[in-house]
Coordinates of C-alpha atoms in Angstrom, one line a residue:
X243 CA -22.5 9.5 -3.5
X244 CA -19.2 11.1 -4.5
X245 CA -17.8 8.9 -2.0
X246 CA -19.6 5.4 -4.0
X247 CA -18.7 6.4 -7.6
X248 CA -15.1 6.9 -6.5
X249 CA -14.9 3.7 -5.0
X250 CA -16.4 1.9 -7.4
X251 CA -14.5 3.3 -10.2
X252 CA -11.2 1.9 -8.4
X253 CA -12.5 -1.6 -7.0
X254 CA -15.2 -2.2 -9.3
X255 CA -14.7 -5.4 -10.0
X256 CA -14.1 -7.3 -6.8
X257 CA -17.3 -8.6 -5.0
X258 CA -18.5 -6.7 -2.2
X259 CA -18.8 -8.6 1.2
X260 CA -21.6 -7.8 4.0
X261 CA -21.9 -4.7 4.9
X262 CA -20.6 -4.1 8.5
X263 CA -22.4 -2.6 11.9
X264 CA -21.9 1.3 12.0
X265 CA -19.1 0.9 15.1
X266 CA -19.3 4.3 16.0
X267 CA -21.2 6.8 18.3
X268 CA -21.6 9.8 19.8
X269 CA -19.4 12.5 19.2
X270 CA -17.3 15.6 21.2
X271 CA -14.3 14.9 23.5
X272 CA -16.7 13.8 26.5
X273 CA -16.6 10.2 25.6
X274 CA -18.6 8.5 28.4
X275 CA -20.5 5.1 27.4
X276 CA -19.3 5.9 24.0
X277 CA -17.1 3.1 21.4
X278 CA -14.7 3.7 18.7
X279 CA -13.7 1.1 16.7
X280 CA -10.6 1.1 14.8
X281 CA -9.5 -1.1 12.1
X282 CA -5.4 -2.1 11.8
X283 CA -3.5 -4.5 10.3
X284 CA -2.9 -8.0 12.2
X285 CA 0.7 -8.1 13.1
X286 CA 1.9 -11.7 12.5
X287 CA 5.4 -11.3 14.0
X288 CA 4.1 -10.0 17.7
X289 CA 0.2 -11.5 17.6
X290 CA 0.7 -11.4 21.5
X291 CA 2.2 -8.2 22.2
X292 CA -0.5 -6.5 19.4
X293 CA -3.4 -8.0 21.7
X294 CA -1.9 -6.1 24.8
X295 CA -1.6 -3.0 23.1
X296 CA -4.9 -3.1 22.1
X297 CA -6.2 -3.7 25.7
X298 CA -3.8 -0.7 27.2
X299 CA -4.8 1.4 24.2
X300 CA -8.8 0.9 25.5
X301 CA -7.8 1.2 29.4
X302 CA -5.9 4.2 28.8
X303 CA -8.5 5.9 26.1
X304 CA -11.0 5.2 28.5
X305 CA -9.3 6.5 31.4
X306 CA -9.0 9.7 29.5
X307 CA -12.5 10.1 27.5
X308 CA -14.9 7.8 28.9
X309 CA -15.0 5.9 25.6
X310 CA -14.3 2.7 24.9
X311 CA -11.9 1.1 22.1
X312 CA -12.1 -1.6 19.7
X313 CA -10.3 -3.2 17.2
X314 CA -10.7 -5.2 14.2
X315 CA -7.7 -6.4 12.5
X316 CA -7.3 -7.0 8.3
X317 CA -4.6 -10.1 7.1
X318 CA -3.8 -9.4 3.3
X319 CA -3.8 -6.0 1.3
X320 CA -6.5 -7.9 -0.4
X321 CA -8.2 -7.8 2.9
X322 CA -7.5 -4.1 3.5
X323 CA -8.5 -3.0 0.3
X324 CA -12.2 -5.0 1.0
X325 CA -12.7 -3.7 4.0
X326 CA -12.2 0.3 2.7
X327 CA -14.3 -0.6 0.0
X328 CA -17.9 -2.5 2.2
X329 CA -17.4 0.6 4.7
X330 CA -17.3 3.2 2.2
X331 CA -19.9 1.4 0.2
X332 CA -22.5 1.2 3.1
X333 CA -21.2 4.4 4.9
X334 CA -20.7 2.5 8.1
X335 CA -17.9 0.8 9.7
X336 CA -14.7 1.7 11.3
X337 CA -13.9 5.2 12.7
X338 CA -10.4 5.2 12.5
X339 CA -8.3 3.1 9.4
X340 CA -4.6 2.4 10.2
X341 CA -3.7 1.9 6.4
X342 CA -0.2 1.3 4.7
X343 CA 0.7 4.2 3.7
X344 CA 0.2 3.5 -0.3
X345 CA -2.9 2.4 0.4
X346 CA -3.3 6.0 1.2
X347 CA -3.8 7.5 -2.1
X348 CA -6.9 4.9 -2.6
X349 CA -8.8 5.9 1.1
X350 CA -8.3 9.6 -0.5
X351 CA -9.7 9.1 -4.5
X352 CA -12.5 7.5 -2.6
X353 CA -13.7 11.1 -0.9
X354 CA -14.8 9.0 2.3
X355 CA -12.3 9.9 4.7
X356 CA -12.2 13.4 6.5
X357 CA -9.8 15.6 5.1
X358 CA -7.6 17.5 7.5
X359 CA -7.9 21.3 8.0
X360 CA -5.9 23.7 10.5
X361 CA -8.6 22.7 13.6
X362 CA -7.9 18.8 12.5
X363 CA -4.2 18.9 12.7
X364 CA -3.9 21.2 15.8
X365 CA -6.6 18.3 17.5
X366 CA -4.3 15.6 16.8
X367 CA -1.1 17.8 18.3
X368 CA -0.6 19.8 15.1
X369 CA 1.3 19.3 11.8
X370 CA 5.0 19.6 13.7
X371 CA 4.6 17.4 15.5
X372 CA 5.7 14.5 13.0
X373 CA 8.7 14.2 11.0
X374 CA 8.6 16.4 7.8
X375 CA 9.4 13.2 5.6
X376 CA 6.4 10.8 7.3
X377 CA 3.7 13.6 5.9
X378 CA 4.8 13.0 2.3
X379 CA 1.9 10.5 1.6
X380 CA -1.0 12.2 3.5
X381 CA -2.4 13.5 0.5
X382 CA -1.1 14.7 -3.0
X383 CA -0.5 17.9 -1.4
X384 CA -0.5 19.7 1.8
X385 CA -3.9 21.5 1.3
X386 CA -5.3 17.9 0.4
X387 CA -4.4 15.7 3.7
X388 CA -6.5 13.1 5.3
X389 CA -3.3 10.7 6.6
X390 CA -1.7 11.4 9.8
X391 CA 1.5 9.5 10.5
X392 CA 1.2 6.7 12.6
X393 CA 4.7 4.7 12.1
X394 CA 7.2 5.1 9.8
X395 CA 9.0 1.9 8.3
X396 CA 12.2 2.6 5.9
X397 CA 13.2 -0.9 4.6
X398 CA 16.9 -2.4 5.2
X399 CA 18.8 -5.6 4.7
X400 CA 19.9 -7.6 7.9
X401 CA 23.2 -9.1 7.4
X402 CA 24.9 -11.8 10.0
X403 CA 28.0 -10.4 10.6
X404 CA 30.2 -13.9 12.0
X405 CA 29.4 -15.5 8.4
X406 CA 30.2 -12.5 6.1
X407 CA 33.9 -12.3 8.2
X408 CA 34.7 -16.0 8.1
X409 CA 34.0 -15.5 3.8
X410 CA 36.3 -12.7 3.9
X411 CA 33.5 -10.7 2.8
X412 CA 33.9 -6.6 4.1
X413 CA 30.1 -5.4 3.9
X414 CA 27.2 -6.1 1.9
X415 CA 27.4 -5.5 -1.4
X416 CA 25.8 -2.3 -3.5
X417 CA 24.2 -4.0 -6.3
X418 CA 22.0 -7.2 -6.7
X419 CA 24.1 -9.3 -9.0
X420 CA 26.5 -8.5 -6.0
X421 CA 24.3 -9.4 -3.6
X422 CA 23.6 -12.8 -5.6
X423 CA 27.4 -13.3 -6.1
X424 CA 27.8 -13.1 -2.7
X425 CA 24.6 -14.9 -1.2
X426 CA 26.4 -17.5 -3.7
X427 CA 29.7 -18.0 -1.5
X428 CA 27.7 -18.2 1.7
X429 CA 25.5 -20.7 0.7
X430 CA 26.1 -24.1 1.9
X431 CA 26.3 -26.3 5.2
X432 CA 22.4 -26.0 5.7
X433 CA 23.0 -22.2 5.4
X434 CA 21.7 -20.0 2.8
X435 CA 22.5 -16.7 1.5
X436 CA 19.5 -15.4 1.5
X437 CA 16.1 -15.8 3.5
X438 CA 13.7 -14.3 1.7
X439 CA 9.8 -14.5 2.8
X440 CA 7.8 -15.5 -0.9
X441 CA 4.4 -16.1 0.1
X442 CA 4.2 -13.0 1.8
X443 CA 1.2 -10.7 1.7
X444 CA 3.0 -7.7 1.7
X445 CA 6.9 -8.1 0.8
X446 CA 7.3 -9.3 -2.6
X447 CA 6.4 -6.1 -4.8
X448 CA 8.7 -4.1 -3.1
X449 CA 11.7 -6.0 -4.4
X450 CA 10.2 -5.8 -7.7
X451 CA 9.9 -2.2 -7.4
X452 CA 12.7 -1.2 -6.2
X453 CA 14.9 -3.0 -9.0
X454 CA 12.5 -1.5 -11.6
X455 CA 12.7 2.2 -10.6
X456 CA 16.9 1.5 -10.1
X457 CA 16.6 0.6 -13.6
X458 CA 14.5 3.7 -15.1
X459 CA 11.1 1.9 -14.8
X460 CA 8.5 4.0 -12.6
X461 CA 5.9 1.7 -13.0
X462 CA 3.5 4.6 -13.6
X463 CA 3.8 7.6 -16.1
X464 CA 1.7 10.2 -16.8
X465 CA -1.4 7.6 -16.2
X466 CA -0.1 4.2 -17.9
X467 CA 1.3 1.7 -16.4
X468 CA 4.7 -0.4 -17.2
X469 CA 4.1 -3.5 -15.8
X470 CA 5.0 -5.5 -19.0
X471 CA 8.7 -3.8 -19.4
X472 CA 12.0 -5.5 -19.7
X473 CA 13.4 -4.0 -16.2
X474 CA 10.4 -5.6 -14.7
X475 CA 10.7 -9.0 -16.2
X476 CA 14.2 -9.0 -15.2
X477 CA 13.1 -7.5 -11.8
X478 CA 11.2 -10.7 -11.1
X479 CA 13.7 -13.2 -13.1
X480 CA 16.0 -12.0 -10.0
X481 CA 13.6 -12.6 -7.7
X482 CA 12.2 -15.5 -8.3
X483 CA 15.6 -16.8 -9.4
X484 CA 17.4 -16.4 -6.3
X485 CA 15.8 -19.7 -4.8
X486 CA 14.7 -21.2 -8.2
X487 CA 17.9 -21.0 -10.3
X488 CA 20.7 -19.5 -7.6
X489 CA 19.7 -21.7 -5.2
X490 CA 20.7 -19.4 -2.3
X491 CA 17.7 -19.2 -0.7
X492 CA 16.1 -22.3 1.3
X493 CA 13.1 -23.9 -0.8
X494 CA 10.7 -24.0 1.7
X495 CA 11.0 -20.4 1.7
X496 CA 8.1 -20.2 -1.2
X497 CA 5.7 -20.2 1.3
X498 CA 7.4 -18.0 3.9
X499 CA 5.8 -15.4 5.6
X500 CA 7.6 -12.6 6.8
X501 CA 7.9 -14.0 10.1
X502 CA 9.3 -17.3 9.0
X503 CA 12.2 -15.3 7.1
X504 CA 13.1 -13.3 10.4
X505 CA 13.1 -16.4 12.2
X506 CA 15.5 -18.4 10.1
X507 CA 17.8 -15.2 10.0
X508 CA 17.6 -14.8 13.7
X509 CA 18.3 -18.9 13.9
X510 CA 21.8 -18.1 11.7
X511 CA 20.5 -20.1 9.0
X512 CA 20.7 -17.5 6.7
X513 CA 23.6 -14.3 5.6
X514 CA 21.2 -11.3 4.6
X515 CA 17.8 -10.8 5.2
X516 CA 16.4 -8.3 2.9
X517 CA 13.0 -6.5 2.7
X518 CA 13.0 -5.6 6.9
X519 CA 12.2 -2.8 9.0
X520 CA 13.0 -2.2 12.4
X521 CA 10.3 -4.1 13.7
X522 CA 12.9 -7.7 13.2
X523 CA 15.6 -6.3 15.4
X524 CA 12.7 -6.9 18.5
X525 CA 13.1 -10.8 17.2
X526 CA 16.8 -10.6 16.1
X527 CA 17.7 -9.1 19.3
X528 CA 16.0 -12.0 21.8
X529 CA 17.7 -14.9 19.2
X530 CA 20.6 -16.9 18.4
X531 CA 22.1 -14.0 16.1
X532 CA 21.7 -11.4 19.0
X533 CA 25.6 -9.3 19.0
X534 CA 26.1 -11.0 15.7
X535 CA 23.9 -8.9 13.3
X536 CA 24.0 -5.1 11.8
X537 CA 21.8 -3.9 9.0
X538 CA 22.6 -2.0 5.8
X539 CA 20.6 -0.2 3.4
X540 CA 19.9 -2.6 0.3
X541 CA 21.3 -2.7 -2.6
X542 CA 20.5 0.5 -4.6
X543 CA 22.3 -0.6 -8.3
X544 CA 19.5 -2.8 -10.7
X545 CA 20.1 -5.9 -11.7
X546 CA 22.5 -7.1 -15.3
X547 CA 24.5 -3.7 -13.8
X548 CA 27.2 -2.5 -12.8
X549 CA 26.1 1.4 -12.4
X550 CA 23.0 3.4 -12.4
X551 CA 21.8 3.3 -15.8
X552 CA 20.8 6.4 -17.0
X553 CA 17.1 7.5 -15.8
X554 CA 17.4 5.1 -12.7
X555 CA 16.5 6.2 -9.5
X556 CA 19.0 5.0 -6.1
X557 CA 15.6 3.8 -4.4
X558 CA 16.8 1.8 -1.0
X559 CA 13.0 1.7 -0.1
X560 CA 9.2 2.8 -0.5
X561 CA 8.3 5.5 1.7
X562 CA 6.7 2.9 4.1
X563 CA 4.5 3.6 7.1
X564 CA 0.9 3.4 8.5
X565 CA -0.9 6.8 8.8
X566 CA -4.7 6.9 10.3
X567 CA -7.5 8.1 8.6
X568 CA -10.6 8.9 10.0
X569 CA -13.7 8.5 8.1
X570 CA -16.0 10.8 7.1
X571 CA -19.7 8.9 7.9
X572 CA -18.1 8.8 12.0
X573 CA -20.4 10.6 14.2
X574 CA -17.9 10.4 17.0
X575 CA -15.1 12.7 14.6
X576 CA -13.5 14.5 17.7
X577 CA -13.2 11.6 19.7
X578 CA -11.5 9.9 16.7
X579 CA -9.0 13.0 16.2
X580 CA -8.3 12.4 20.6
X581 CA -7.4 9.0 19.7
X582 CA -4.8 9.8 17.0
X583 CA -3.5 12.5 19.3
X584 CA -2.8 10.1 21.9
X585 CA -1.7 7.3 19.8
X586 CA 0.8 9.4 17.9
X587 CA 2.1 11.4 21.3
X588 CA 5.6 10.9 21.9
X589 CA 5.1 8.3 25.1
X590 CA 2.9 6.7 22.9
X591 CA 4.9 6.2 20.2
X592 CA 8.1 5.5 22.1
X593 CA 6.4 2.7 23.7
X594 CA 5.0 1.5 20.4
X595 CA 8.4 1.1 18.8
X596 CA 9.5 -1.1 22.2
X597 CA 7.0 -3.0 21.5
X598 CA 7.2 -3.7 17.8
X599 CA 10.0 -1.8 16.7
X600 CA 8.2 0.3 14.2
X601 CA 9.5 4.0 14.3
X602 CA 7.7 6.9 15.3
X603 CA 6.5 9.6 13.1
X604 CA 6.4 11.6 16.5
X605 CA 10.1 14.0 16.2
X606 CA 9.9 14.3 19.7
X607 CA 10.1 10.8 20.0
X608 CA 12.2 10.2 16.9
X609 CA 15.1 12.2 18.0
X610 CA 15.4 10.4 21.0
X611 CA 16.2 7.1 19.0
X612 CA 18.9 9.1 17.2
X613 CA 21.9 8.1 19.0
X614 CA 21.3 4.1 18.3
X615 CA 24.0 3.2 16.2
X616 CA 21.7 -0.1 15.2
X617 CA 19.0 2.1 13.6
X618 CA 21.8 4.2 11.4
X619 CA 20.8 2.2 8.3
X620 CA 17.1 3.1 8.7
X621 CA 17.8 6.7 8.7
X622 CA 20.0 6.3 5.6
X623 CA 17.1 4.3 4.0
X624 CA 14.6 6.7 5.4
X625 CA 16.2 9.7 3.4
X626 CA 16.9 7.8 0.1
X627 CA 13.0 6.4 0.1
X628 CA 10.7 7.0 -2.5
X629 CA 7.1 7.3 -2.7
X630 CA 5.2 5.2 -4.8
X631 CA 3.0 6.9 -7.1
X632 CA -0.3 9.0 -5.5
X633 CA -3.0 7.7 -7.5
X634 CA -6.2 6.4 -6.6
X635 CA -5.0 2.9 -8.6
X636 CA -2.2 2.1 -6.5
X637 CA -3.8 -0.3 -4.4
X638 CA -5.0 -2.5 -7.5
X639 CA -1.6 -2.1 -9.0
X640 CA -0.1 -3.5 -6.3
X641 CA -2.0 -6.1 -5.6
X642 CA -1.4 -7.2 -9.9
X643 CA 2.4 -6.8 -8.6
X644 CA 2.0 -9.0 -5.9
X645 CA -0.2 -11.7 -8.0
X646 CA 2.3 -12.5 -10.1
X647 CA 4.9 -13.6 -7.6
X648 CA 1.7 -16.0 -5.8
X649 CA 0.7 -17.3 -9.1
X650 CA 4.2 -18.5 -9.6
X651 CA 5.0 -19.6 -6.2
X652 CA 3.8 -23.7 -7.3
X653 CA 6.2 -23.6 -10.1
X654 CA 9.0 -22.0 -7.8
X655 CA 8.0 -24.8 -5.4
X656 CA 8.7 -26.9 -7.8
X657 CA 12.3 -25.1 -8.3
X658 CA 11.5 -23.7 -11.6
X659 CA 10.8 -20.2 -13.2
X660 CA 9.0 -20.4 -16.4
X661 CA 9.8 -17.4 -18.5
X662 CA 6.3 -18.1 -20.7
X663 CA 4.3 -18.3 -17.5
X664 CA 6.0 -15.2 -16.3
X665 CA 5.3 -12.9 -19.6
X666 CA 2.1 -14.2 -19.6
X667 CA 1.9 -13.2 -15.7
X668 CA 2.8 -9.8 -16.5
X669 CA 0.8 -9.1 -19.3
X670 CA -2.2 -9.8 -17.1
X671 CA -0.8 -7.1 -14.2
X672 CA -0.1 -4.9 -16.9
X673 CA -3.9 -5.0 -18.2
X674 CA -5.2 -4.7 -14.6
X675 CA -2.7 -2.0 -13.5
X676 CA -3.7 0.1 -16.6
X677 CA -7.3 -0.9 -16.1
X678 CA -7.3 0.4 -12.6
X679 CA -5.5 3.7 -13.9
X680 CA -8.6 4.4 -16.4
X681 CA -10.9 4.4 -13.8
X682 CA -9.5 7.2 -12.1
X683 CA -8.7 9.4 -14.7

């Protein structure tokens, strides 16, 4: 029950969906005639190569346990969110969740997932395994764990190098009104400055905060929200304005996913791509801008300035990853915790980041990647991330984050940003952010 009130107290006011088949059964490392199910995000830039994996994952697991594995794949945050909450409601469902990591504070609040003791961690390999940094979102403290590090995904700008050098332009610049100023001059020619992926799921709160916390907005304090504050209204005035009013980003990009963005980058249609891991250089590597690319940790300086303000934080990027969480109703808990062990071995994990170019938690694994000159800006990025807040409201506040940018997407189709609409906007994610923070007080 402790598991229901928590959950309700966060998501209580989306609908609920049916209830799903307990996927599970059996239980011990003897996994003969035995099914886990796992539940991950659907990866829109590698569909193909995601369905493979999931068929070597099974052959292999099965080759080693006996068991068989599934998988069921989420779209959206919105999706993710649902499906935590219709499994922990009706206390079947999934064994294993592959969540983003700030999703990660919610699976905790909720009480439904297991939380990791000494026997856990040494079943999936032990604590040392991964890269101190990855474990700083598996719980709000080390006692308190249930996330173990499945990828880790510092964000970077892409920049083409061939069109920066023939604008006489050095590097990437260290501040967004740079950035813009710059995107400006390489605009032009059927080329844009900037390819930047709007109608994303998943992208377009980052940007907004990122700029916020550069400019001495944390979003969250000491339980409220500041959704509603001047650096965040010029956060998204930035945003927003870079194809609306700059005009250095292409207008069909308002409905661009992630994938589209990479691909018009990789195509040279665009100067910077910003908001990327190293899961585009699989793309940018096989395309037209392949030799002709480098990345560079984004700007770090808020925008309307010219240095930190006082307060700001030099956020490049969130601390970004997946960890897996097993949950709690599973009858089959040890062959769950085999799973993650193999999943996050270093052979696993090296092959993973062929793949899809995420980077392993694994610092077996890791280390080996060191000497790539290519992935130097991700390790800069990696140490200058920052965590978003670990509260059980995240999620929610997120997801208000992210609303505002979709509910202005017609208007930006339409090559406008209304500054009414957009108070308006953010007085509604600033009631539902601090909303979702009373619940879990």
């Amino acid at each position: 029950m402790r598991a229901k009130r928590g959950l309700l107290a966060l998501v209580g006011a989306m609908l609920l969906v049916p209830a799903l088949p307990a996927c599970g059964s059996g239980a011990g490392a003897d996994g003969a005639g035995k099914t886990l199910t796992v539940l991950i995000g659907a990866n829109s830039i590698y569909p193909e190569q995601q369905r493979q994996w999931f068929s070597d994952v099974s052959a292999r697991f099965k080759k080693q346990t006996g068991a068989t594995v599934t998988f069921e794949t989420f779209a959206s945050p919105n999706d993710e969110l649902t499906r935590i909450q219709t499994s922990v409601l009706a206390g079947r469902g999934p064994d294993i969740y592959a969540l983003g990591t700030t999703f990660t504070p919610t699976a905790y609040a909720t009480g439904a997932f297991v939380q990791l003791d000494d026997s856990d961690w040494n079943s999936v390999g032990g604590r040392d395994r991964f890269l101190p940094a990855t474990l700083g979102i598996s719980g709000p403290d080390r006692s308190h764990e249930v996330g173990v590090p499945f990828t880790t995904r510092p964000f970077v700008m892409a920049y083409n190098t061939e069109l920066l050098a023939a604008a006489g332009i050095d590097k990437p610049a260290d501040s967004w009104d740079g950035l813009r100023d710059q995107a400006k001059k390489l605009t032009g020619g059927g080329t844009y400055g900037l390819a930047v992926a709007y109608g994303d799921s998943y992208d377009p709160w980052k940007f907004i905060w990122a700029m916020s916390l550069q400019a001495g907005n944390r979003l969250v304090e000491a339980g409220r929200a500041h959704l509603d504050d001047a650096t965040t209204l010029k956060a998204y005035r930035t945003y927003l304005g870079w194809l609306a009013t700059d005009h250095v980003v292409d207008p069909a990009a308002a409905g661009w996913k992630n994938a589209q963005a990479i691909a018009a980058f990789g195509a040279g249609k665009a100067a910077f791509l910003p908001m990327v891991s190293a899961t585009s250089k699989v793309t940018l590597d096989r395309s037209a801008v392949a030799g002709k690319y480098a990345y560079a940790v984004m700007p770090t300086i808020a925008p309307g300035t010219a240095t930190p303000p006082a307060g700001g934080m030099g956020a490049t990027s969130i601390l970004s990853g997946d960890n897996l969480v097993v949950a709690r109703y599973t009858p089959a808990k040890d062959l769950a915790l085999a799973l993650i062990r193999m999943l996050t071995s270093a052979e696993s994990q090296d092959l993973y980041y062929r793949t899809f170019g995420e980077l392993p938690t694994n610092a077996q694994a890791a280390q080996a990647l060191r000497g790539d000159p290519a992935l130097a800006a991700m390790v800069d990025s990696s140490a200058k991330s920052v965590a978003t807040p670990f509260t059980g409201a995240w999620s929610q506040i997120q997801l208000a984050l992210v609303n505002v940018v979709v509910q202005s997407v017609p208007q930006l189709a339409a090559g406008k940003v209304d500054d009414g609409a957009l108070r308006s906007l953010l007085g509604q994610a600033q009631s539902s952010a601090q909303a979702a923070l009373d619940k879990v007080k």
